[in-house]
Short mmCIF file of C-alpha atoms and ligand atoms in Angstrom, two decimals:
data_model
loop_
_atom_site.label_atom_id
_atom_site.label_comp_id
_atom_site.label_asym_id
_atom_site.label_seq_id
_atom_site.Cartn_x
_atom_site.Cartn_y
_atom_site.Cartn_z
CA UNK A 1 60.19 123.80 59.91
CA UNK A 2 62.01 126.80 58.34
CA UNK A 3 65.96 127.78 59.49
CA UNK A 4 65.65 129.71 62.24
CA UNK A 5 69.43 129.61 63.66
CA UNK A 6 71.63 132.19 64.14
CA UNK A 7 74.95 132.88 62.24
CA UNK A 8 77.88 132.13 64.28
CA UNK A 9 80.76 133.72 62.48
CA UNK A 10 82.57 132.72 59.25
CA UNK A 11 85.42 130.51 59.11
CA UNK A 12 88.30 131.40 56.16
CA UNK A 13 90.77 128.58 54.90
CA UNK A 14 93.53 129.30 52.45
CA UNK A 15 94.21 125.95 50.79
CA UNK A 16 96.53 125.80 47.92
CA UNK A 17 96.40 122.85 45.36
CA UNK A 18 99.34 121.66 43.83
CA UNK A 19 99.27 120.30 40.05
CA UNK A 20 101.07 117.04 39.69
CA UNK A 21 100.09 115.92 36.30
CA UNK A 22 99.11 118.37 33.34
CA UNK A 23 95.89 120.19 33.90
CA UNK A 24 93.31 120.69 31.57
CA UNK A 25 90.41 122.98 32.49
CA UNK A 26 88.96 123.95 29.82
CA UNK A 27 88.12 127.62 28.28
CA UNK A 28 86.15 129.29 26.00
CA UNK A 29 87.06 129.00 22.28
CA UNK A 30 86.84 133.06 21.83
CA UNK A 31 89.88 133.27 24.13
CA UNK A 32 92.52 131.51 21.67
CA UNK A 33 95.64 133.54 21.41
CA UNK A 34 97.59 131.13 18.90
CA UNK A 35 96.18 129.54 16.09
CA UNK A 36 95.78 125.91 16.05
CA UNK A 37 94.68 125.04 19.51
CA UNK A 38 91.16 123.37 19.38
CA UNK A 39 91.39 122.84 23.76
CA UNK A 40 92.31 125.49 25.55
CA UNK A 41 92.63 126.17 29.33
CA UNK A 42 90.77 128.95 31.07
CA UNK A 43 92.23 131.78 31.63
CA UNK A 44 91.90 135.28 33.05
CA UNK A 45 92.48 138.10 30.24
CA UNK A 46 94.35 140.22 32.80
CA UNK A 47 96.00 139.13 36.38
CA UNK A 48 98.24 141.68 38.40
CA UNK A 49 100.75 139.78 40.69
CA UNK A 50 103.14 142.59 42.97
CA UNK A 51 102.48 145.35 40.52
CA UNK A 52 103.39 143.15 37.56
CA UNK A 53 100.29 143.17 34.90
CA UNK A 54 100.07 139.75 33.18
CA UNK A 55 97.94 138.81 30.39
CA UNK A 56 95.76 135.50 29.71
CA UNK A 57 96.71 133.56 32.65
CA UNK A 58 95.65 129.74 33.96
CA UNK A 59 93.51 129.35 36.68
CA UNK A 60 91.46 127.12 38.65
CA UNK A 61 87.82 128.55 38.45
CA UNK A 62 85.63 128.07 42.12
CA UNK A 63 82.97 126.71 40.12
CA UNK A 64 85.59 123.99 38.75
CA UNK A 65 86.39 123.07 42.70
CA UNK A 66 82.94 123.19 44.00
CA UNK A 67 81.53 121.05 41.25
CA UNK A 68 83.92 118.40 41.62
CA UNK A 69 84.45 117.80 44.97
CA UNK A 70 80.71 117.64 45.57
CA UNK A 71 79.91 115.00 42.90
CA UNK A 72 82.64 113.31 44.83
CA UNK A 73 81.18 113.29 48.17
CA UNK A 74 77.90 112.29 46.63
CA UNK A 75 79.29 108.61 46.51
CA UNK A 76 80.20 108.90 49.99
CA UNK A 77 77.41 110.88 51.52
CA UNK A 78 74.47 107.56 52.30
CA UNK A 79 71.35 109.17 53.90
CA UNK A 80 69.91 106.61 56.91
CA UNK A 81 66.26 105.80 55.56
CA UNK A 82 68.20 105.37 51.71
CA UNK A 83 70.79 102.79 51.83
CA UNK A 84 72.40 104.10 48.56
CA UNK A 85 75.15 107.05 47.83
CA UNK A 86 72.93 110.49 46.96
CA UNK A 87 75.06 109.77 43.50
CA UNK A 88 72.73 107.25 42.62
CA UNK A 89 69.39 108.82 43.50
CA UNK A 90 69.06 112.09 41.11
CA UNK A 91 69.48 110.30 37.78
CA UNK A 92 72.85 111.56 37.74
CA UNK A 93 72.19 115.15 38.62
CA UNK A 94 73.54 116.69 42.21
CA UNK A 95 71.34 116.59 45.09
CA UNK A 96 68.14 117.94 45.61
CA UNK A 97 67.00 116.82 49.01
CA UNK A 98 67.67 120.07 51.04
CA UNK A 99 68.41 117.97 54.13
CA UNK A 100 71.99 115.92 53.51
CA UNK A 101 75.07 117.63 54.50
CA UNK A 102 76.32 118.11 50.73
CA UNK A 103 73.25 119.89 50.16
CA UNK A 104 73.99 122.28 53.79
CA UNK A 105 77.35 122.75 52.31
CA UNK A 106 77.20 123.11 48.41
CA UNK A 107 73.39 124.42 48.18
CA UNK A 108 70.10 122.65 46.37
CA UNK A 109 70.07 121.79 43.14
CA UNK A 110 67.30 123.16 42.24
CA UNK A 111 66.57 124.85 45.44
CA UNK A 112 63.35 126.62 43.89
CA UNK A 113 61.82 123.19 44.60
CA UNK A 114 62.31 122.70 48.01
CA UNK A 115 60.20 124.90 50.12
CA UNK A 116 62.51 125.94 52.57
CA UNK A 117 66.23 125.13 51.94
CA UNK A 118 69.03 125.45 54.32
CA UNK A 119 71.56 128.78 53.89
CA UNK A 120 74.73 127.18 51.45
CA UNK A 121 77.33 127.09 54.15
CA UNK A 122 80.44 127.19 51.57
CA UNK A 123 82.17 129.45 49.22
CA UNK A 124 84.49 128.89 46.69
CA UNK A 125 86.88 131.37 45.30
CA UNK A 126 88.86 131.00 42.23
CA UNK A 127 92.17 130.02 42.66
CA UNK A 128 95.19 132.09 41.67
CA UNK A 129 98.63 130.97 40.84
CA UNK A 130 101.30 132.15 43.40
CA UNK A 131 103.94 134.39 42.87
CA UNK A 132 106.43 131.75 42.76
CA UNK A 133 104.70 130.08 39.75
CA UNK A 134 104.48 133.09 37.89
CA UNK A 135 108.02 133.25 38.08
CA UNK A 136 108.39 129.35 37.09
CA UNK A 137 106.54 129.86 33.99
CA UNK A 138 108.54 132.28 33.02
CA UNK A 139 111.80 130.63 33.39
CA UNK A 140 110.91 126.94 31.77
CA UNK A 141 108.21 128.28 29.53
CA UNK A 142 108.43 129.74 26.03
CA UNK A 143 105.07 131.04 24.90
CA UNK A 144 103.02 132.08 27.57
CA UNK A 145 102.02 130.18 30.59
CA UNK A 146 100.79 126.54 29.45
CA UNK A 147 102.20 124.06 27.73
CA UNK A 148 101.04 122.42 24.27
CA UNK A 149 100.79 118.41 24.21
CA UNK A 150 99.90 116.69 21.05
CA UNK A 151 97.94 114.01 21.01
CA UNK A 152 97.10 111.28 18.59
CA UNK A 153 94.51 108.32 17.53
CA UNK A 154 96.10 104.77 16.44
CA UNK A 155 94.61 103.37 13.79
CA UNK A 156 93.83 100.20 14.28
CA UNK A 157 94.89 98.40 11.00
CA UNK A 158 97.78 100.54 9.83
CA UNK A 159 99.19 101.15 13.39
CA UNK A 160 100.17 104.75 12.50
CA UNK A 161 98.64 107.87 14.54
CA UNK A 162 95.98 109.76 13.14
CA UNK A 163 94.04 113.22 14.15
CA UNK A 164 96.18 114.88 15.83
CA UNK A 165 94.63 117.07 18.18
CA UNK A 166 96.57 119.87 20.51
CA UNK A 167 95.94 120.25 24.30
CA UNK A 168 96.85 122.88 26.02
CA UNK A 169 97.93 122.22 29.58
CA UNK A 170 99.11 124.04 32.91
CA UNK A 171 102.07 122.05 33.66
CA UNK A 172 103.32 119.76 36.89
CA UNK A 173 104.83 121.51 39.51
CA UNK A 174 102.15 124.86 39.27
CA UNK A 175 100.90 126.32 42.60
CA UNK A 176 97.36 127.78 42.86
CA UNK A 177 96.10 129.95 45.56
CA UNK A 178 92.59 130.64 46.96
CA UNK A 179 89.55 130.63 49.67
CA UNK A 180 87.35 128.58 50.52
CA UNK A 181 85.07 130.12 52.96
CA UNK A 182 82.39 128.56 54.71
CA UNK A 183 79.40 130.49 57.21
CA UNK A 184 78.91 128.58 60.03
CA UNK A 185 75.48 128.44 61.95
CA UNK A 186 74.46 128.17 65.67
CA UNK A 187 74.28 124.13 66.17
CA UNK A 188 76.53 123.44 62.65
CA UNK A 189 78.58 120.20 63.88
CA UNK A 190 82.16 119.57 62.74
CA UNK A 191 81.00 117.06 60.53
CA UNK A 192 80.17 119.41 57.81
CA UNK A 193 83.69 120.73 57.93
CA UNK A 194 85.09 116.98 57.88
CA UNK A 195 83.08 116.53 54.87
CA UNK A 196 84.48 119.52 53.41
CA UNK A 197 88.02 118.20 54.35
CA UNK A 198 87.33 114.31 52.89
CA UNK A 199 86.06 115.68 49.76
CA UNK A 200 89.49 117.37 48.95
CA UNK A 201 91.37 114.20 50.43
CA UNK A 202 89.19 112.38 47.44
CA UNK A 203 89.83 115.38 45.35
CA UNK A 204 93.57 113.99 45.21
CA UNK A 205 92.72 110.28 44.36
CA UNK A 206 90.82 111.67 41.68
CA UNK A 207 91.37 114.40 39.47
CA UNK A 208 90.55 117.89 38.35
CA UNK A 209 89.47 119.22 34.85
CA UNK A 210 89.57 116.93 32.17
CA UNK A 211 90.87 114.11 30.55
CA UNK A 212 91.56 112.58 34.02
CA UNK A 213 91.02 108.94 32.93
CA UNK A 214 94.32 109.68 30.97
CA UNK A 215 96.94 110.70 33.79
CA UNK A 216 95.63 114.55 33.71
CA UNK A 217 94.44 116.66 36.56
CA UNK A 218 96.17 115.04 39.62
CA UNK A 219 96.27 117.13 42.59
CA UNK A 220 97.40 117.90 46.09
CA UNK A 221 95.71 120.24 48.14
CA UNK A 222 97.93 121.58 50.67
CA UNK A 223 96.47 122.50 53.74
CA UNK A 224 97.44 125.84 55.42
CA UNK A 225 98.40 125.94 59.47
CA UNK A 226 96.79 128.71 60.31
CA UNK A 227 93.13 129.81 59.77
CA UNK A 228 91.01 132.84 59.70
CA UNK A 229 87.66 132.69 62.36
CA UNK A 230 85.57 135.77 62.50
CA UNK A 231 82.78 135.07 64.89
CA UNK A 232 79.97 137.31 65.65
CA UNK A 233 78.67 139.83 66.72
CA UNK A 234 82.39 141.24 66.82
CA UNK A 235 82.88 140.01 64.00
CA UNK A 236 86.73 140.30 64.85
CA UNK A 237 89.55 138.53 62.65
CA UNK A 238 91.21 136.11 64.88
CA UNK A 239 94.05 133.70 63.63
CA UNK A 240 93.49 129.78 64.71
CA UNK A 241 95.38 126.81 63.97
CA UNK A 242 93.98 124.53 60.98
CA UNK A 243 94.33 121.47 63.90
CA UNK A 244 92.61 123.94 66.24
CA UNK A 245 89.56 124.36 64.39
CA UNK A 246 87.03 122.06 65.92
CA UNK A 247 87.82 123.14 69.41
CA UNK A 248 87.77 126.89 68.89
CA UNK A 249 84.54 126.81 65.85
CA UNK A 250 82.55 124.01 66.36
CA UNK A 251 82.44 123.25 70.07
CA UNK A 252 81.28 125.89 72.65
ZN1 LIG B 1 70.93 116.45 49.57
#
């Protein structure tokens, strides 16, 4: 049967994630600025922060988020007439059932397969740093925005380090900033938000970019209080509290 519900309005949450360890997302090779760096973070060649114009600076790409809180919730997510996480069905590729929850919130893989797939329900935005980290950089920092960390393979039968290699990481104590929107449907339950909201609690028992299997990437994702509804037709920006949000979006 093909989607036939209505949209109900669109529901805006400003989370900001917190770097705890060194982050390492990494960036195209064209965009090295010093010589020497063979990992690089991604960055944006121009960012303007309260009329201040700043050049190559860290951020946490959308894609980045989306990608890995989904393959996250794919261990979690266990469809009735399966038995076994959606993780372990695809041969290691995301979803392409069309039906589970991860696929109403994060799209089909592959949707051109599936006759009729669901509308996505979420968005991800990139995510800035704030202005405060701006201003951190700039005070501990002494090229640019990132830090450099060295790194090194033992050798095994002399014991001394070998192959250095240089990665370049946003360093502990960073602040990023950014949207995560999702469109919610006539007869959408809160359980696709709660799914939203466990796959960023796992987001912080794992880890973001790479390298996480060696103390990189840990985050917190801090939760704003307040929350942006727009339901139709209106379509009228109303302010709700984050605790507020299955009364006044998914009930009624
Ligand atoms: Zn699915």
């Amino acid at each position: 049967m093909s989607f036939d519900r209505k949209l109900k309005g669109i529901l805006k949450v400003r989370y900001r994630i917190k770097v705890k360890t060194g982050l390492h997302i990494g960036g195209s090779k064209e965009s090295i600025e010093i010589g020497g760096i063979d990992n690089v973070v991604v960055k944006i060649p121009r960012y303007e922060i309260n009329g201040k114009e700043l050049r190559n600076v860290p951020y946490i790409p959308g894609s980045s988020l989306k990608g890995k809180v989904r393959s996250l919730l794919e261990w979690v997510e266990i469809p009735e007439d399966k038995g076994k996480p959606i993780a372990l069905e695809w041969g290691g590729e995301p979803c392409q059932c069309g039906k589970c929850n991860v696929c109403k919130l994060f799209g089909v893989h592959k949707a051109k397969n599936i006759e009729e797939p669901e509308p996505v329900r979420l968005r991800f935005e990139d995510f800035y740093p704030t202005e405060e980290t701006i201003n951190m950089w700039e005070r501990v920092l002494e090229v640019g925005f990132t830090e450099l960390k060295t790194e090194n393979i033992i050798n095994r039968i002399r014991g001394n380090a070998e192959h250095p290699r240089h990665m370049e990481r946003v360093i502990p104590g960073s602040v990023f900033e950014g949207y995560i929107t999702m469109r919610v449907f006539e007869g959408d339950g809160y359980a696709l938000f709660e799914l939203l909201d466990k796959g960023l609690r796992m987001l912080e028992d794992d880890y973001l970019g790479g390298s996480g299997s060696r103390g990189y990437g840990r985050v917190e994702i801090i939760k704003p209080d307040k929350v942006i509804w727009k339901e139709l037709p209106e379509y009228k920006e109303q302010e709700i509290d984050y605790a507020k949000i299955e009364d006044k979006v998914f009930k009624k």
